[in-house]
Tab-separated table of N, CA, C and O in Angstrom:
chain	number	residue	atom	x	y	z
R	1	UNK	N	0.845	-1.174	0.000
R	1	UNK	CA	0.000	0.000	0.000
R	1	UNK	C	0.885	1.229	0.000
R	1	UNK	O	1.493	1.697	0.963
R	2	UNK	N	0.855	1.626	-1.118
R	2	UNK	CA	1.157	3.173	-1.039
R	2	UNK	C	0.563	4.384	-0.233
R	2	UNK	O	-0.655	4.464	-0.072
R	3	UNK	N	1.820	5.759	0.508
R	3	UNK	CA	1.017	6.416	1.048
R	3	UNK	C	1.643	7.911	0.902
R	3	UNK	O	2.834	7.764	0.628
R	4	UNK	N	1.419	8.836	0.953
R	4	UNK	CA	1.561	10.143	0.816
R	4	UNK	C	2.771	10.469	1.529
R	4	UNK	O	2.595	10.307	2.736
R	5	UNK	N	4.058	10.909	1.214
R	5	UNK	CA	4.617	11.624	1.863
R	5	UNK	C	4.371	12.721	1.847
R	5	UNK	O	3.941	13.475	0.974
R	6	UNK	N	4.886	12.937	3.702
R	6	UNK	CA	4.227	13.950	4.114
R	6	UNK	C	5.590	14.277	4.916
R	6	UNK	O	6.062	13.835	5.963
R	7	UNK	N	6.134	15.494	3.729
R	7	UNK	CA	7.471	15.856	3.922
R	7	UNK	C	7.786	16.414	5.459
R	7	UNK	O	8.680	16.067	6.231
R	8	UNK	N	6.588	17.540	5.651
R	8	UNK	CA	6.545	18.330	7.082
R	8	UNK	C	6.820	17.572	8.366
R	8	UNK	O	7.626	17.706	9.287
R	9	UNK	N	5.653	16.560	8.018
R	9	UNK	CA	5.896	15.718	9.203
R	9	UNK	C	7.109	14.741	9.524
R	9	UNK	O	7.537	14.284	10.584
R	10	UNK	N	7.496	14.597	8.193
R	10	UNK	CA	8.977	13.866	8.529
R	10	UNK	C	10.092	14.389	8.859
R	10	UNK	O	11.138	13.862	9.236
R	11	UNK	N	9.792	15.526	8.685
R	11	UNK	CA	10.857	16.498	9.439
R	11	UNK	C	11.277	16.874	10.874
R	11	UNK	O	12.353	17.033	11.449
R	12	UNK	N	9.838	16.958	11.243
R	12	UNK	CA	9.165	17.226	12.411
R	12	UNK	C	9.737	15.967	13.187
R	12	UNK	O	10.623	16.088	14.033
R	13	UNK	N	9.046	14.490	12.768
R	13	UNK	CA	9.399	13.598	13.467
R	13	UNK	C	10.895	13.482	13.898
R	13	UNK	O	11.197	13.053	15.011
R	14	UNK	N	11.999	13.955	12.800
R	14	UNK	CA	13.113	13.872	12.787
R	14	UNK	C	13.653	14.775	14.343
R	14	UNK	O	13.990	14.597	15.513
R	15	UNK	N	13.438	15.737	13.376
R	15	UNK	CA	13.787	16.520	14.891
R	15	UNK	C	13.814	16.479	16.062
R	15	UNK	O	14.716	16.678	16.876
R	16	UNK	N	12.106	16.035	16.208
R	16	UNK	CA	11.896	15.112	17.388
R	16	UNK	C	13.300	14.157	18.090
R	16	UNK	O	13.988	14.311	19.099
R	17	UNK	N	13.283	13.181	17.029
R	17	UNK	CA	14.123	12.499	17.421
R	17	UNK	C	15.681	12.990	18.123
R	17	UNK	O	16.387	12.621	19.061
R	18	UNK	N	15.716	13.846	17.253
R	18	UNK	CA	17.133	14.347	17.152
R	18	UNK	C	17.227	15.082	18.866
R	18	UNK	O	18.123	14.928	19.695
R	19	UNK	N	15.861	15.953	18.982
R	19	UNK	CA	16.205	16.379	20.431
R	19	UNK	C	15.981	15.758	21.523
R	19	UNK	O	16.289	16.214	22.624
R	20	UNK	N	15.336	14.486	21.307
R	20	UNK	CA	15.115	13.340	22.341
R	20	UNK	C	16.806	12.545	22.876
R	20	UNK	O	17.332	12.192	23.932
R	21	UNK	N	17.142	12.569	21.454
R	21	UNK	CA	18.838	12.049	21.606
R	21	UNK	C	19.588	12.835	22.700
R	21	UNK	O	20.222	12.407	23.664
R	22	UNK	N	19.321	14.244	22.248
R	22	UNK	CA	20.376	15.161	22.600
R	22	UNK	C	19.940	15.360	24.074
R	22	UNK	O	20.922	15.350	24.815
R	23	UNK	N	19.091	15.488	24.543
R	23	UNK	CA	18.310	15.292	25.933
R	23	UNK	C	19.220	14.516	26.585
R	23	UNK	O	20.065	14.911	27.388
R	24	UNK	N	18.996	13.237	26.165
R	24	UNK	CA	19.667	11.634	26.759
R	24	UNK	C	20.725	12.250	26.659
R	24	UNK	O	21.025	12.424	27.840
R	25	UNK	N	21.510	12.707	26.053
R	25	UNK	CA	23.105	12.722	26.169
R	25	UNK	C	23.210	13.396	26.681
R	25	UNK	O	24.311	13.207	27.200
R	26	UNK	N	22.359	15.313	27.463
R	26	UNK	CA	22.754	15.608	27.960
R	26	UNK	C	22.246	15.496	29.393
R	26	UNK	O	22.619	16.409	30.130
R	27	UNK	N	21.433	14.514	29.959
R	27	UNK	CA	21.449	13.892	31.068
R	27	UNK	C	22.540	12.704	31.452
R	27	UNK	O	22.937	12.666	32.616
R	28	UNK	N	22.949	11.900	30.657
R	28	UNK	CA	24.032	11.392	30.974
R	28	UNK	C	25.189	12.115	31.187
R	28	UNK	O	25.799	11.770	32.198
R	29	UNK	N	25.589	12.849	30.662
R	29	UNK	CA	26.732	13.843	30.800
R	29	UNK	C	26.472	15.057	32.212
R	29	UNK	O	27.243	15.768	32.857
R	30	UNK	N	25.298	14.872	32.235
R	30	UNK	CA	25.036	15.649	33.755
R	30	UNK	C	25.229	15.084	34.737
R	30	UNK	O	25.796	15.687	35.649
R	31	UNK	N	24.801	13.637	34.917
R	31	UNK	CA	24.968	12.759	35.583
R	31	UNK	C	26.928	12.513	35.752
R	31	UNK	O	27.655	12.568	36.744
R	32	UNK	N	27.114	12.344	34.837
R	32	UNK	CA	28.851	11.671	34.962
R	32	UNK	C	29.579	13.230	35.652
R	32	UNK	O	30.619	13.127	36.302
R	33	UNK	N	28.967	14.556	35.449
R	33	UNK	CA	29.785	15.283	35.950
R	33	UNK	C	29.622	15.462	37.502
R	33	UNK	O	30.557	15.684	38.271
R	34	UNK	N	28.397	15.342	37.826
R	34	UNK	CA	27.495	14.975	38.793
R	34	UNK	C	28.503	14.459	39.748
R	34	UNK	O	29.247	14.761	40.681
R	35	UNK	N	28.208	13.773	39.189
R	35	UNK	CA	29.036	11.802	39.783
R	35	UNK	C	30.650	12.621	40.219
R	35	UNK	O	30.845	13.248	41.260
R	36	UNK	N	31.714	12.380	39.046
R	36	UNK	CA	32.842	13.439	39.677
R	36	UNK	C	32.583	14.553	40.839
R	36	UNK	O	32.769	14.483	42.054
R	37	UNK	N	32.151	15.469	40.128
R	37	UNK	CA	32.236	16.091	41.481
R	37	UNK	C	32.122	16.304	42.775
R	37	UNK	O	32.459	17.171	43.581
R	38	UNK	N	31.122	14.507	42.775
R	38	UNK	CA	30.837	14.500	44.661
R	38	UNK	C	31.976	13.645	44.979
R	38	UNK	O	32.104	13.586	46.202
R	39	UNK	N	32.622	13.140	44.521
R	39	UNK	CA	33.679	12.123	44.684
R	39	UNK	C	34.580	13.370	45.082
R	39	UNK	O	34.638	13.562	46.296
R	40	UNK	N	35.292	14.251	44.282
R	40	UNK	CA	36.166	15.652	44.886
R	40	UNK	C	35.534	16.086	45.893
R	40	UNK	O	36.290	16.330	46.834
R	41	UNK	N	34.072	16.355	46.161
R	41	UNK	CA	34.170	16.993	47.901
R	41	UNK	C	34.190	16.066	48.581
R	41	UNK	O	34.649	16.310	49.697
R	42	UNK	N	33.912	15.140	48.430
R	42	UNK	CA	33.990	13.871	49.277
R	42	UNK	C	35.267	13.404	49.614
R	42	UNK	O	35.477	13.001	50.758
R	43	UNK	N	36.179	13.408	48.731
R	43	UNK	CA	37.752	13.080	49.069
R	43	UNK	C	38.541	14.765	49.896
R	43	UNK	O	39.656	14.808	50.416
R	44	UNK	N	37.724	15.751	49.796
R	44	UNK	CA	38.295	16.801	50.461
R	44	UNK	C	37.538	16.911	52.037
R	44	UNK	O	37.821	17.585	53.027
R	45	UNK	N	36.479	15.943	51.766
R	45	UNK	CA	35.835	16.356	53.311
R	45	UNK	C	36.937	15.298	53.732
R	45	UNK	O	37.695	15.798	54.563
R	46	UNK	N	37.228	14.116	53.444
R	46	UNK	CA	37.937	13.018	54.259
R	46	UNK	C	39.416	13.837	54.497
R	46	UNK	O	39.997	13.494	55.527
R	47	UNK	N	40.136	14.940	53.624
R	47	UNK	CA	41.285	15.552	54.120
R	47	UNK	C	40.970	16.032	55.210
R	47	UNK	O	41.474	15.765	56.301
R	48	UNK	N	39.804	17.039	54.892
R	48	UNK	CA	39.466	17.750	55.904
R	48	UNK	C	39.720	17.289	57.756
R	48	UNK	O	40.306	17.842	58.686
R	49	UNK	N	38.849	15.873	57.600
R	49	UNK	CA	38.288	15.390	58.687
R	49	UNK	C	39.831	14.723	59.561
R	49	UNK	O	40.222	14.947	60.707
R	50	UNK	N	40.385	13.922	58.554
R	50	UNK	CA	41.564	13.898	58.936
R	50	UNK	C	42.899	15.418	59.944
R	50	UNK	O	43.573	15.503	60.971
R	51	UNK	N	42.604	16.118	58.932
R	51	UNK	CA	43.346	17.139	59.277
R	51	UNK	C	43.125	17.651	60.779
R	51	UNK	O	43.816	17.423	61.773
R	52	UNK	N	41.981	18.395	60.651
R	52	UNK	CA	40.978	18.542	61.917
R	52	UNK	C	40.993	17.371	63.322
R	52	UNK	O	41.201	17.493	64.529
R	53	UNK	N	40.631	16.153	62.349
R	53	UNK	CA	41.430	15.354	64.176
R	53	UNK	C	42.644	15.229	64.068
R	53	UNK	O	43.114	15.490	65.176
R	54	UNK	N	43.351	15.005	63.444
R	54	UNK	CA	45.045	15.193	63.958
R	54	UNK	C	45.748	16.392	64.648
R	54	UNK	O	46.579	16.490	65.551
R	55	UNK	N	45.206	17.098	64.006
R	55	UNK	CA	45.419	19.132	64.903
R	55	UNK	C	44.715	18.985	66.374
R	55	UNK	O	45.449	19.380	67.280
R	56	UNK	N	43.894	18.671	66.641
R	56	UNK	CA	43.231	18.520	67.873
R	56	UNK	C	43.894	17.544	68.500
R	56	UNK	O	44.370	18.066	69.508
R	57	UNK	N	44.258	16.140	68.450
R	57	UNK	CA	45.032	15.131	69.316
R	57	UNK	C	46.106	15.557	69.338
R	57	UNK	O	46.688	15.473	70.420
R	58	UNK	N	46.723	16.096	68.355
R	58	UNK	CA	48.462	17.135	68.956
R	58	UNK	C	48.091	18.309	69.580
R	58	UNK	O	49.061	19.058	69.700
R	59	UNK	N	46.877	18.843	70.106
R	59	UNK	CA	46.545	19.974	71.003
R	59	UNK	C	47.032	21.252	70.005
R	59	UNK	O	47.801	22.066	70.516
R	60	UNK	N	46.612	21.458	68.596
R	60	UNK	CA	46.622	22.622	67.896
R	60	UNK	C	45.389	23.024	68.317
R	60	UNK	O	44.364	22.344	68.364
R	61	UNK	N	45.607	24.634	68.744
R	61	UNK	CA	44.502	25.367	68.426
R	61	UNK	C	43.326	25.746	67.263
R	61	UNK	O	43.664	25.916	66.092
R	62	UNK	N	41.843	25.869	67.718
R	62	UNK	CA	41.288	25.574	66.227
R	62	UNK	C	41.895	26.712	65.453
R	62	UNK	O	41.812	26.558	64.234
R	63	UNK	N	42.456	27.761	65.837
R	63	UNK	CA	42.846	28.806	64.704
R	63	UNK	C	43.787	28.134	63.992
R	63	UNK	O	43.444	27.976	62.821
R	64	UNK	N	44.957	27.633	64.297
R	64	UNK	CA	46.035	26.735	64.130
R	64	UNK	C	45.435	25.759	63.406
R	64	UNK	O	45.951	25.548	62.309
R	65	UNK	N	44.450	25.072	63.716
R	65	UNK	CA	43.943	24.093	62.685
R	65	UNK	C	43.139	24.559	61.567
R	65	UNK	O	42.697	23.831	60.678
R	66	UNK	N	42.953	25.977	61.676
R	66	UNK	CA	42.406	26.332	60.232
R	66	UNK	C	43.132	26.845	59.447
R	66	UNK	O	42.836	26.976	58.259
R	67	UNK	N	44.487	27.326	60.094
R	67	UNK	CA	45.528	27.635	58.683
R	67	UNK	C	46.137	26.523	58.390
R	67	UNK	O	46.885	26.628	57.418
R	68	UNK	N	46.061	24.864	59.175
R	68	UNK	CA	46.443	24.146	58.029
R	68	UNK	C	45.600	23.571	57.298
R	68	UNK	O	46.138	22.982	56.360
R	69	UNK	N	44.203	23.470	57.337
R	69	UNK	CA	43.235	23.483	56.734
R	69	UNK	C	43.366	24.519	55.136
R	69	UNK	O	43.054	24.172	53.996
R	70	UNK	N	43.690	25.272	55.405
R	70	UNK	CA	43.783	26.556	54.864
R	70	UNK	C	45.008	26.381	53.598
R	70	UNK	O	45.005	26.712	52.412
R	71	UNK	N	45.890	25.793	54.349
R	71	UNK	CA	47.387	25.604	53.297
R	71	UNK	C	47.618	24.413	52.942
R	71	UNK	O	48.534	24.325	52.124
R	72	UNK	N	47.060	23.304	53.292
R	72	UNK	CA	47.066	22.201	52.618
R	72	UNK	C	45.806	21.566	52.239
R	72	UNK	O	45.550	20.367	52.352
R	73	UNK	N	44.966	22.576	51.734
R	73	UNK	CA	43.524	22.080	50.902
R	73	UNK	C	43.514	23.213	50.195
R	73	UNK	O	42.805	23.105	49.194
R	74	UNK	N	44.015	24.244	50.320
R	74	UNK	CA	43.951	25.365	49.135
R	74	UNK	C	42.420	25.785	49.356
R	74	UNK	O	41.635	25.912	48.417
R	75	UNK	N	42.198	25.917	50.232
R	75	UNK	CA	40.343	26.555	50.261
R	75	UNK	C	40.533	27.887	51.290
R	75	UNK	O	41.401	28.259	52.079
R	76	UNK	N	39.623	28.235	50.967
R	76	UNK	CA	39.214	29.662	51.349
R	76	UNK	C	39.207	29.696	53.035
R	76	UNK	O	38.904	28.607	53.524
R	77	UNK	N	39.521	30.880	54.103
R	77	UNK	CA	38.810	30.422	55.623
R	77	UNK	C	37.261	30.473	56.239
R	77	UNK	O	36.820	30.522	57.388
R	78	UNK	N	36.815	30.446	55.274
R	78	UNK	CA	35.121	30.059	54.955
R	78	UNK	C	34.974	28.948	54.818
R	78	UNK	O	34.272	28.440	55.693
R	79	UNK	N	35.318	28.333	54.115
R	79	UNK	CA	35.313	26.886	54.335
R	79	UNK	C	35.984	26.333	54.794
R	79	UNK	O	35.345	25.325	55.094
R	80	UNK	N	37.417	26.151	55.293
R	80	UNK	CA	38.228	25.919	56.554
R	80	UNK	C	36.951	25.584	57.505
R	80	UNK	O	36.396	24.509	57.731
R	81	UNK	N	36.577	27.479	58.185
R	81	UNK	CA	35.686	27.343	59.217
R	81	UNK	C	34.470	26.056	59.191
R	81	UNK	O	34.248	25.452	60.240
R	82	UNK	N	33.992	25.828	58.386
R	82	UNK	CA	32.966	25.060	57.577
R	82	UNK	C	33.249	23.329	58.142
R	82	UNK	O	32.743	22.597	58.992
R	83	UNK	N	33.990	23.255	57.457
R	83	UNK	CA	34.879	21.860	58.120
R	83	UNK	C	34.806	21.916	59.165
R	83	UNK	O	34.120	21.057	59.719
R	84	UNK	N	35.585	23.128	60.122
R	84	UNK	CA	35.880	22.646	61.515
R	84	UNK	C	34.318	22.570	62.401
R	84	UNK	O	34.256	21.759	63.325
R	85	UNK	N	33.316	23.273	62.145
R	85	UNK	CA	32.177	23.221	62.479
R	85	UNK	C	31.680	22.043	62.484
R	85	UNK	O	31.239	21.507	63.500
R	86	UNK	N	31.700	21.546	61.398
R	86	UNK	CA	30.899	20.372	60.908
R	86	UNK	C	31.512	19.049	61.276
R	86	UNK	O	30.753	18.084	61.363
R	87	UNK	N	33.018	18.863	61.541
R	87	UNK	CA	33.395	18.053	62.290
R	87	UNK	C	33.843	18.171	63.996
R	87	UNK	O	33.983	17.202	64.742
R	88	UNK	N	33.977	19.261	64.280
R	88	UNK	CA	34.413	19.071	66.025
R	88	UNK	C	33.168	18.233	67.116
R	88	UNK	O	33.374	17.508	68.090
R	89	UNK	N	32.042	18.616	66.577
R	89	UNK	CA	31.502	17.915	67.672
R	89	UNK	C	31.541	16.443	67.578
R	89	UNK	O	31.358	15.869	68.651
R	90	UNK	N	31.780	15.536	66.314
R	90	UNK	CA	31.591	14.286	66.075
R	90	UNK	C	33.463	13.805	66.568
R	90	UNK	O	33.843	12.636	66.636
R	91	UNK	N	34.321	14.977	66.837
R	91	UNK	CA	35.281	14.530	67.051
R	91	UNK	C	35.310	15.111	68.444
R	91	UNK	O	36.431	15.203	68.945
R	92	UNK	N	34.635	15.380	68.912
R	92	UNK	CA	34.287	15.918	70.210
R	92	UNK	C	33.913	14.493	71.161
R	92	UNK	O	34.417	14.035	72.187
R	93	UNK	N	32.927	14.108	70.398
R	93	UNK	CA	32.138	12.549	71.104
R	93	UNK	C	33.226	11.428	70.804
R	93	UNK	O	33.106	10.386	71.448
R	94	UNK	N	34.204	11.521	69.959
R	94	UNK	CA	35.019	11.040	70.036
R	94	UNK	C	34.845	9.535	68.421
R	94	UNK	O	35.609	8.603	68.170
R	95	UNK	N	33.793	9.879	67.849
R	95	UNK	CA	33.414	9.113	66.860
R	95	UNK	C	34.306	9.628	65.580
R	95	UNK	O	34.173	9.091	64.480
């Protein structure tokens, strides 16, 4: 059975397609950057956490523990502070 092409719509459909693709690829690619980048704060919170209890069991002061926070993570003293907040009390209880 023969049937009418119907140029418009095959265009249309195309396109369709074409931005359905491009969608998918750019949710996967959101995802994979996604993905990296929690792995980097995640490996900087574990410096962090490290750092922070080792400065404290050698009896550094928290100021003292935020400039090495500070010089061996290359971050700002905003987030230094950030860290030490977010870990002293769990290194407080001793966990």
């Amino acid at each position: 059975l023969l049937t009418e092409f119907d140029e418009e719509t095959f265009v249309r459909d195309i396109r369709e397609e074409g931005r359905e693709e491009g969608r998918e690829e750019g949710r996967k690619e959101g995802r994979k950057e996604g993905h990296e980048e929690g792995r980097k704060e995640g490996h900087e919170e574990g410096l962090a956490y490290g750092i922070i209890d080792m400065g404290f069991e050698l009896g550094l002061s928290e100021s003292e523990v935020l400039l090495r926070l500070q010089k061996k993570l290359k971050i700002s003293e905003a987030t230094a502070e950030g860290y030490i907040e977010q870990f002293k009390k769990s290194l407080q209880e001793g966990t």
